[in-house]
Tab-separated table of C-alpha atoms in Angstrom:
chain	number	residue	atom	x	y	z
A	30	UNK	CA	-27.751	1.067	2.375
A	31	UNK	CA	-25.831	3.270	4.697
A	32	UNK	CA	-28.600	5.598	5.667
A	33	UNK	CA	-30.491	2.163	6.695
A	34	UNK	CA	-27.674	0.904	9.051
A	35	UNK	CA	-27.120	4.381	10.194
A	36	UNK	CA	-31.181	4.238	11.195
A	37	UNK	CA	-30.589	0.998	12.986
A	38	UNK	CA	-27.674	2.030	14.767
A	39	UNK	CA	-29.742	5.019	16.266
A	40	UNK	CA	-32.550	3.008	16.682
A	41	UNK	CA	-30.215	0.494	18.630
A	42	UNK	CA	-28.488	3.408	20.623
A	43	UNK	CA	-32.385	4.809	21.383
A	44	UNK	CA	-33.850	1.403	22.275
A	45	UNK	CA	-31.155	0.893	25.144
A	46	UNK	CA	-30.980	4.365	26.518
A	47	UNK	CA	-35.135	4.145	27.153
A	48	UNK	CA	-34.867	1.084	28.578
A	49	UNK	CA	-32.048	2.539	31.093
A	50	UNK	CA	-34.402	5.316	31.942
A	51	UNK	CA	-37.682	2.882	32.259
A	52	UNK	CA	-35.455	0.569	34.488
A	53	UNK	CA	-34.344	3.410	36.807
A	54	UNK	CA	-37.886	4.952	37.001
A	55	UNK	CA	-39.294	1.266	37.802
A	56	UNK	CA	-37.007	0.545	40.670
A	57	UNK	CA	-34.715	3.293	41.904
A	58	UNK	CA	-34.043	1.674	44.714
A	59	UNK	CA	-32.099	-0.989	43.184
A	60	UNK	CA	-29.923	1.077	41.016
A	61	UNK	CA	-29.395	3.980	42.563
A	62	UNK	CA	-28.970	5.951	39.576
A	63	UNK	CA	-29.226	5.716	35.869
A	64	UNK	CA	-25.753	4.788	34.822
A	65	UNK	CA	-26.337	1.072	37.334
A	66	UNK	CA	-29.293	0.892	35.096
A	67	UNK	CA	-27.514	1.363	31.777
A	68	UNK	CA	-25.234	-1.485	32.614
A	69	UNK	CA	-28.192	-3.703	33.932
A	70	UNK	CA	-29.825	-2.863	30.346
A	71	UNK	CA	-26.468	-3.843	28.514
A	72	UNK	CA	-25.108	-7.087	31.180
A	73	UNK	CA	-29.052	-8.503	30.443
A	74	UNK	CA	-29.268	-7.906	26.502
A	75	UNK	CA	-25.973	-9.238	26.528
A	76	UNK	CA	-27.165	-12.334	28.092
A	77	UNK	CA	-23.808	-11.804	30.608
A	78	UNK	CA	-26.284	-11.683	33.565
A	79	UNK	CA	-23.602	-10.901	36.259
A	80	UNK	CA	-26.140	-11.008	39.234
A	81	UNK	CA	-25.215	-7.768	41.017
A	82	UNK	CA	-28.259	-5.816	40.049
A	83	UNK	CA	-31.916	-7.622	39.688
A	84	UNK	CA	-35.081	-6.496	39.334
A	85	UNK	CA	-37.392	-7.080	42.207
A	86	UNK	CA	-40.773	-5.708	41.771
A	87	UNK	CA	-43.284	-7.587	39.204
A	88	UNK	CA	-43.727	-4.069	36.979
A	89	UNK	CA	-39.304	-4.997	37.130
A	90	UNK	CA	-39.517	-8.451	35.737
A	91	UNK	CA	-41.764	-8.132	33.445
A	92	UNK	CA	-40.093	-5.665	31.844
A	93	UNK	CA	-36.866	-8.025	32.496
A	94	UNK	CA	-39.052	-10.416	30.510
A	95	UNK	CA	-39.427	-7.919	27.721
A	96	UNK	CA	-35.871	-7.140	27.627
A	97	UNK	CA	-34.959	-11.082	27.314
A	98	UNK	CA	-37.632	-10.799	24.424
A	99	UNK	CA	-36.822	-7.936	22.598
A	100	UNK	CA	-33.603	-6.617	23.437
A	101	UNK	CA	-31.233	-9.730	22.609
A	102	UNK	CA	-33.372	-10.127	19.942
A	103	UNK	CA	-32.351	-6.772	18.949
A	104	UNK	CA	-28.592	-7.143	19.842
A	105	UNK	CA	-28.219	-10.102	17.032
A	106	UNK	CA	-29.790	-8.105	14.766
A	107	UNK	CA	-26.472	-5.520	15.592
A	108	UNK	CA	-24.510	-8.684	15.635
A	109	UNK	CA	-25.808	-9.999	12.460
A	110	UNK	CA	-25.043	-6.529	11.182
A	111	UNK	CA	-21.633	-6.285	12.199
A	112	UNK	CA	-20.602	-9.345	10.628
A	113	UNK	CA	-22.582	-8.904	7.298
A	114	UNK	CA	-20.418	-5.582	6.940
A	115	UNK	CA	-17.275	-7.107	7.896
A	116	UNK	CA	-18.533	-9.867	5.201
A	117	UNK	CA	-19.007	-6.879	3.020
A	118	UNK	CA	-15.634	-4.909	3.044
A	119	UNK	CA	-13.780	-8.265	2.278
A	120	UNK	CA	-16.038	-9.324	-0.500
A	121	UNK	CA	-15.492	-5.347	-1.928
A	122	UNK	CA	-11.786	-5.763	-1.139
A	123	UNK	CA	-11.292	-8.923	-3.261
A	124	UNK	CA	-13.416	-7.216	-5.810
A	125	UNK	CA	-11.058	-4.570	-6.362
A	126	UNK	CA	-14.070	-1.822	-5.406
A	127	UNK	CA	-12.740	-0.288	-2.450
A	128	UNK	CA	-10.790	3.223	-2.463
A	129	UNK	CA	-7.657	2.999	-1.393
A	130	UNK	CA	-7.195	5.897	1.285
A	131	UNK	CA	-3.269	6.022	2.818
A	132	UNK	CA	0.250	7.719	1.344
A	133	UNK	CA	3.287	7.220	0.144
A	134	UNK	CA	2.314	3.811	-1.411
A	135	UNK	CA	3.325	2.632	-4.814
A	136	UNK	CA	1.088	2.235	-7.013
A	137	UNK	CA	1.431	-0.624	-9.911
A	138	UNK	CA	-0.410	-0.955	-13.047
A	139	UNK	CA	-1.581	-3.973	-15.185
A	140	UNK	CA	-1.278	-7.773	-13.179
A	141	UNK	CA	1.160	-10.323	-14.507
A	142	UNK	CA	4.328	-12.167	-13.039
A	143	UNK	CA	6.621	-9.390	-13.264
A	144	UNK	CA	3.911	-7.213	-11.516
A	145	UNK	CA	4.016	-9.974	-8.772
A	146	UNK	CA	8.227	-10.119	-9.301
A	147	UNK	CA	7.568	-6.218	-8.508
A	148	UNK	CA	5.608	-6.928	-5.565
A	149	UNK	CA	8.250	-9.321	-3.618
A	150	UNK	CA	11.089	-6.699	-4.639
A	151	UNK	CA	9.293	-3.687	-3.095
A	152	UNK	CA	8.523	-5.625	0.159
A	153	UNK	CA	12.225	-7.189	0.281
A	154	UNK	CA	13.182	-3.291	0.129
A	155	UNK	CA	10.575	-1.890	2.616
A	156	UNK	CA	8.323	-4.278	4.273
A	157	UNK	CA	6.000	-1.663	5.542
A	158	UNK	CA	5.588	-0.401	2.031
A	159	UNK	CA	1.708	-0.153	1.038
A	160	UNK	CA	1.231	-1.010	-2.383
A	161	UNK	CA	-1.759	-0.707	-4.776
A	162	UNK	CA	-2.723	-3.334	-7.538
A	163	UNK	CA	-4.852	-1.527	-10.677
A	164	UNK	CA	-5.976	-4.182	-13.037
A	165	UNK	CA	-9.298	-4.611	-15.142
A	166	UNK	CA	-9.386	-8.416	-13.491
A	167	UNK	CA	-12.576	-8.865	-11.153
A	168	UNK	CA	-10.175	-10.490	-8.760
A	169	UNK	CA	-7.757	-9.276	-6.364
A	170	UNK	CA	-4.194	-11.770	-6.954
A	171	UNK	CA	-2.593	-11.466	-3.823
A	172	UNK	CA	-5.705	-11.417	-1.559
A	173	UNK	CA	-4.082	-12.710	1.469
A	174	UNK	CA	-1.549	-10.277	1.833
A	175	UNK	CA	-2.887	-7.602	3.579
A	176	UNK	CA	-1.157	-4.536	2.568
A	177	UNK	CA	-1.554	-5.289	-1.059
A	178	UNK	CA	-4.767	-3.055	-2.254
A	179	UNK	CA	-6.605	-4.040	-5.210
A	180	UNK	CA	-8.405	-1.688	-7.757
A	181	UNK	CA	-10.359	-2.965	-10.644
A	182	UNK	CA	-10.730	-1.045	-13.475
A	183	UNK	CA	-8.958	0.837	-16.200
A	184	UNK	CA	-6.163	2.393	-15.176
A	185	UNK	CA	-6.763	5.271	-17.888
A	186	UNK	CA	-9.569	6.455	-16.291
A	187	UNK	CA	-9.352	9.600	-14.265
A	188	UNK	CA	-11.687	8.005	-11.531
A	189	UNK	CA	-9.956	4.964	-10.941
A	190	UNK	CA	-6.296	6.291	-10.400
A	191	UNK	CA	-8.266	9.004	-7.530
A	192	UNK	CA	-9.346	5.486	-6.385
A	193	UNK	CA	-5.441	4.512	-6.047
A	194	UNK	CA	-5.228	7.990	-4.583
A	195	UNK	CA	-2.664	8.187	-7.188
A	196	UNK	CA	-2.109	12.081	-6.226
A	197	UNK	CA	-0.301	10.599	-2.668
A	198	UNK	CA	1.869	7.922	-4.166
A	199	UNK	CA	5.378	7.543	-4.044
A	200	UNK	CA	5.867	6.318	-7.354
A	201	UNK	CA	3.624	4.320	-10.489
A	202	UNK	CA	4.888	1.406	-12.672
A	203	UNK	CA	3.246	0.863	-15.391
A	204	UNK	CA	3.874	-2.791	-16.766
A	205	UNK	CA	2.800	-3.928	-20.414
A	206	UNK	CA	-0.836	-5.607	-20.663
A	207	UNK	CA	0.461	-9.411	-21.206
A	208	UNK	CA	-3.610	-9.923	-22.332
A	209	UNK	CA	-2.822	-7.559	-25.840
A	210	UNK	CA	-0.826	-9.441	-28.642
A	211	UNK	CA	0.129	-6.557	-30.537
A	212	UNK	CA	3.068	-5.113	-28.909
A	213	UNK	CA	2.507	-1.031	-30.271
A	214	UNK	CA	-1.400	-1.541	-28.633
A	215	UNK	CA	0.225	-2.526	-25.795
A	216	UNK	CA	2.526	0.193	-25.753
A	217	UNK	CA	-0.681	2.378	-26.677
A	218	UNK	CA	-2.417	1.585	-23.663
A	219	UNK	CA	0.599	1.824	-21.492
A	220	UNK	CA	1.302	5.432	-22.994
A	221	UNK	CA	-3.030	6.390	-22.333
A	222	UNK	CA	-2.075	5.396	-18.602
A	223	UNK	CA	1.221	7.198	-18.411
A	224	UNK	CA	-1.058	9.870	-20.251
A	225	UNK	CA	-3.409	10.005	-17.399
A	226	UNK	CA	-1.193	9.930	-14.838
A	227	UNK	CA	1.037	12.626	-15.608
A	228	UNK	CA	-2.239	14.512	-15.723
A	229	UNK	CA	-3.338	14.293	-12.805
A	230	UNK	CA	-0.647	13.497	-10.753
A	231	UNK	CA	2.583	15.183	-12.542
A	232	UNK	CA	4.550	15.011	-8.869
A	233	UNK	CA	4.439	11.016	-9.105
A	234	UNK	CA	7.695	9.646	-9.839
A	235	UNK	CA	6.416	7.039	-13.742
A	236	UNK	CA	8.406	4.117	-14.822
A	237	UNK	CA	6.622	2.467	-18.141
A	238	UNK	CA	7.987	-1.064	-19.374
A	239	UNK	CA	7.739	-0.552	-22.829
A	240	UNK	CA	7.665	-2.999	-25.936
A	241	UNK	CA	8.836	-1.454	-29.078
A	242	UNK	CA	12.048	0.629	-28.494
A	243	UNK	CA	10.818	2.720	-31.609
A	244	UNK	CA	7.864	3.986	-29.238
A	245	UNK	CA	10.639	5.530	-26.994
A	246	UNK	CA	10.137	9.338	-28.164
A	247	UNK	CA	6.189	8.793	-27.454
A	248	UNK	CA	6.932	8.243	-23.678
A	249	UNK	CA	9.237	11.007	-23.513
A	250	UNK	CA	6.653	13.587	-25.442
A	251	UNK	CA	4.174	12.840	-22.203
A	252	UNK	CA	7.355	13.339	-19.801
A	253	UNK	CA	7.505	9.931	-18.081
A	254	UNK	CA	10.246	9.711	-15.806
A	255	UNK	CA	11.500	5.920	-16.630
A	256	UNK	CA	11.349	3.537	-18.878
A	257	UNK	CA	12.712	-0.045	-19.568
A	258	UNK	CA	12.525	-1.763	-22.572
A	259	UNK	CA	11.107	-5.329	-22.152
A	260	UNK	CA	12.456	-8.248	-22.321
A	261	UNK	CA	15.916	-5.788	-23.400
A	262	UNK	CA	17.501	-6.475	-19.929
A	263	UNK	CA	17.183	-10.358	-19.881
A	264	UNK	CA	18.566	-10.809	-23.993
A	265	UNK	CA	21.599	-8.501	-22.600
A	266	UNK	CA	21.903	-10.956	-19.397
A	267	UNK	CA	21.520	-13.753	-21.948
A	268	UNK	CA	24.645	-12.647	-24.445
A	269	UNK	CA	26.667	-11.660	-21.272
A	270	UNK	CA	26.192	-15.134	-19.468
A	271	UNK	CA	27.217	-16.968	-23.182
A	272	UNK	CA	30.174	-14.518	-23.678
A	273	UNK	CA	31.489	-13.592	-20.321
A	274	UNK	CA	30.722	-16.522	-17.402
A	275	UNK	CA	29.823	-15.090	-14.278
A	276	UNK	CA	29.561	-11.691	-15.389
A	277	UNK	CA	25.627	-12.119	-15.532
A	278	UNK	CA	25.061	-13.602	-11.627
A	279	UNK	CA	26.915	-10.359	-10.660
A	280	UNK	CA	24.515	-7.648	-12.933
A	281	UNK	CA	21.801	-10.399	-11.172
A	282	UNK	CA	22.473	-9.663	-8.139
A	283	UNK	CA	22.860	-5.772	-8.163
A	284	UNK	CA	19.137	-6.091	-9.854
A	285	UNK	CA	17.354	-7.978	-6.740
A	286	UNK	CA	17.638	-7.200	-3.343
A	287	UNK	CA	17.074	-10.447	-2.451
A	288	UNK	CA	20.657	-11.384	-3.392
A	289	UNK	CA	23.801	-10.058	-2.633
A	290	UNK	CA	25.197	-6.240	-2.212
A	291	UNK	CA	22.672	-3.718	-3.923
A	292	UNK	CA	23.077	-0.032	-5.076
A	293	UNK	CA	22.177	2.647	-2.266
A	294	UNK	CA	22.099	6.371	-2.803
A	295	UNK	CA	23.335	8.156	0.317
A	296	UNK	CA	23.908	11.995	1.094
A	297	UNK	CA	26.934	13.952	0.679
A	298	UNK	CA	28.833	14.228	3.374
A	299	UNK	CA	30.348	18.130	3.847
A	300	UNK	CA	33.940	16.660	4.611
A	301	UNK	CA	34.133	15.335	0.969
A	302	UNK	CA	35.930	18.131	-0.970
A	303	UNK	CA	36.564	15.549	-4.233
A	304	UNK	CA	35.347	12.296	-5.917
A	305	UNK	CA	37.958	10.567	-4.356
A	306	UNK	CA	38.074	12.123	-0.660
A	307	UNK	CA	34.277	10.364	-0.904
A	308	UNK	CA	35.689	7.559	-2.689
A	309	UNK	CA	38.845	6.354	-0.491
A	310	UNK	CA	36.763	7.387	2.744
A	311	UNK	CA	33.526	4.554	1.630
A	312	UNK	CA	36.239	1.792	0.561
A	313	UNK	CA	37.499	2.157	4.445
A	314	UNK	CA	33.936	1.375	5.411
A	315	UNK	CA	33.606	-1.093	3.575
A	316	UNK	CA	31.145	0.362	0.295
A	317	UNK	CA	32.372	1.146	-3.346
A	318	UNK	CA	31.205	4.466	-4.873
A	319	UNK	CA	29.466	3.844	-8.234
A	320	UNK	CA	28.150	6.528	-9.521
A	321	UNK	CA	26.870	10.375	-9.443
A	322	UNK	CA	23.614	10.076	-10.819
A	323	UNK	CA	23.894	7.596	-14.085
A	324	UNK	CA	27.678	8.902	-14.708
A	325	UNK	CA	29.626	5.371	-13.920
A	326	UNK	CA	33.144	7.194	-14.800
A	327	UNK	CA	33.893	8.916	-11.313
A	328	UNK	CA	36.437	6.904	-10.867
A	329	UNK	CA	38.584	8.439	-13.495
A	330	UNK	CA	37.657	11.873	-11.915
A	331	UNK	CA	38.723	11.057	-8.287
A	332	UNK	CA	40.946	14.622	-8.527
A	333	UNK	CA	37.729	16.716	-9.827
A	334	UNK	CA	35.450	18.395	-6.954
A	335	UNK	CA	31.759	16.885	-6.080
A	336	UNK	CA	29.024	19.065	-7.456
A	337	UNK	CA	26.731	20.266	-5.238
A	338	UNK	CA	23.453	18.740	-6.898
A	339	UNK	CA	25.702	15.196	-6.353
A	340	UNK	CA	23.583	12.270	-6.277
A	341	UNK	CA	26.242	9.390	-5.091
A	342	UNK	CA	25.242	5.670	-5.552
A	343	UNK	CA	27.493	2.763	-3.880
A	344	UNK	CA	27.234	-1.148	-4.146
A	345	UNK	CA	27.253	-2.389	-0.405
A	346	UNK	CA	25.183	-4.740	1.775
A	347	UNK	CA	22.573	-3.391	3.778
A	348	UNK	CA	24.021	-3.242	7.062
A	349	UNK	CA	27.057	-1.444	5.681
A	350	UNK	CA	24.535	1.002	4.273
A	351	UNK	CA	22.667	1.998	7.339
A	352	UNK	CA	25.817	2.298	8.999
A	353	UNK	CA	27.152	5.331	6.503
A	354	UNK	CA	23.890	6.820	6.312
A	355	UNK	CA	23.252	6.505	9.800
């Protein structure tokens, strides 16, 4: 199929450069020179018709004649073209067919509401973010938004994640397959994937919802880099909101960017000798220091120096946190 519309297109690009030179050799005199010719050739199978150059000899309209003939015939045949492959990629895009070709996307794994949950999160966080959909559905879900790409298939297979160009990705989530009622298959599929990925791509940053907290070790034998047991988060919300009111709109908040402050990492800054030089110099601008990596006690360590492989988390709003970092 592309060798034929390659064929055309030089067939096109030959028609229109003989008829240029045919034009110019039947009345020089009106054009002058070739290029004048190329332009009558292109104004006249365009059917623009501008005036400014006409043939005036008889062997110069018929050949006119021929050109009204053939050559708009011939341009919506290009036309026809043109819109059948434009008809084409779209069809192939909701398909879930096409290869998906940028960087630094994230690519997310098996379709459901929290994949869709996912979706709105990662474009509250960065709009521009490209994100890839892998799901063995014939059907892309979020066709209308544009930099959502769709890839059907199984996302096991070796060729489908180069389809994702999974070896350019920012990061992979793998969510459980909803469609499985057994919940260790489902963890067995979601450990093939994680499988595959770590592969093929071991520089991609995995998360893998998982089902059965007993299937833990599994994920960690294939070196996944995240995991979150499902449903585990929303039964702790659930206790906390019975035993403690209020305490679950804050956790709530600190999940979503969509509400609230949210937790930022930001670099070290050189002037910060101790935990609570860093700590006493955010409150002033108006962020709380969390954590250093997942440790959530540096506040009883204010008086103990920051390492220098510190990774420092604060809870602040967004503007507060381009402000620090910037």
């Amino acid at each position: 199929m592309r060798l034929k519309k390659k064929s055309i297109g030089l067939i096109i690009l030959f028609f229109i450069v003989l008829s240029a030179t045919i034009a110019f050799v039947l009345e020089p005199g009106t054009f002058h020179n070739w290029f004048n010719a190329f332009y009558w050739v292109m104004t006249t199978m365009a059917t623009v018709g501008y005036g400014d150059f006409f043939a005036t000899s008889v062997m110069g309209k018929l050949f006119t004649i021929f050109l009204y003939v053939f050559g708009i015939g011939l341009l919506s045949l290009v036309i026809g073209k043109i819109v059948e492959a434009m008809g084409e990629v779209q069809r192939r895009r909701g398909a879930g067919t096409l290869s998906f070709h940028a960087a630094d996307h994230i690519v997310l794994i098996n379709w459901s509401r929290k994949t869709q949950a996912a979706v709105e999160e990662i474009l509250c966080y960065t709009p521009k973010c490209k994100i890839v959909i892998i799901d063995e559905s014939g059907r892309h879900p979020l066709e209308h938004m544009e930099q959502v790409h769709f890839i059907s298939g199984d996302a096991s297979s070796d060729e489908i994640l180069q389809k994702a160009n999974i070896h350019e990705a920012r990061a992979a989530i793998v969510f459980g397959d909803n469609r499985i009622d057994e919940a260790s298959l489902i963890d067995g599929k979601s450990l093939l994937i994680a499988s595959s990925i770590e592969r093929i791509a071991p520089q991609v940053h995995t998360t893998v919802e998982i089902m059965q907290e007993k299937n833990i070790q599994n994920f960690r034998h294939v070196q996944v880099n995240e995991f979150v047991l499902s449903h585990d988060a929303i039964s702790r919300l659930a206790v906390r909101s019975a035993l403690q009111e209020g305490n679950s709109e804050v956790i709530t908040q600190l999940l979503s960017r969509q509400h609230g402050d949210d937790i930022y990492e930001i670099p070290r800054n050189p002037a910060w000798q101790t935990y609570g030089d860093a700590f006493q110099d955010l409150l002033s601008r108006g962020a709380t220091l969390l954590s250093d990596h997942s440790d959530l006690s540096i506040n009883r360590k204010l008086n103990q120096p920051i390492p220098q492989n510190a990774r420092l988390y604060i809870v602040s709003d967004e503007e507060t946190y381009r402000r620090i970092k910037g």
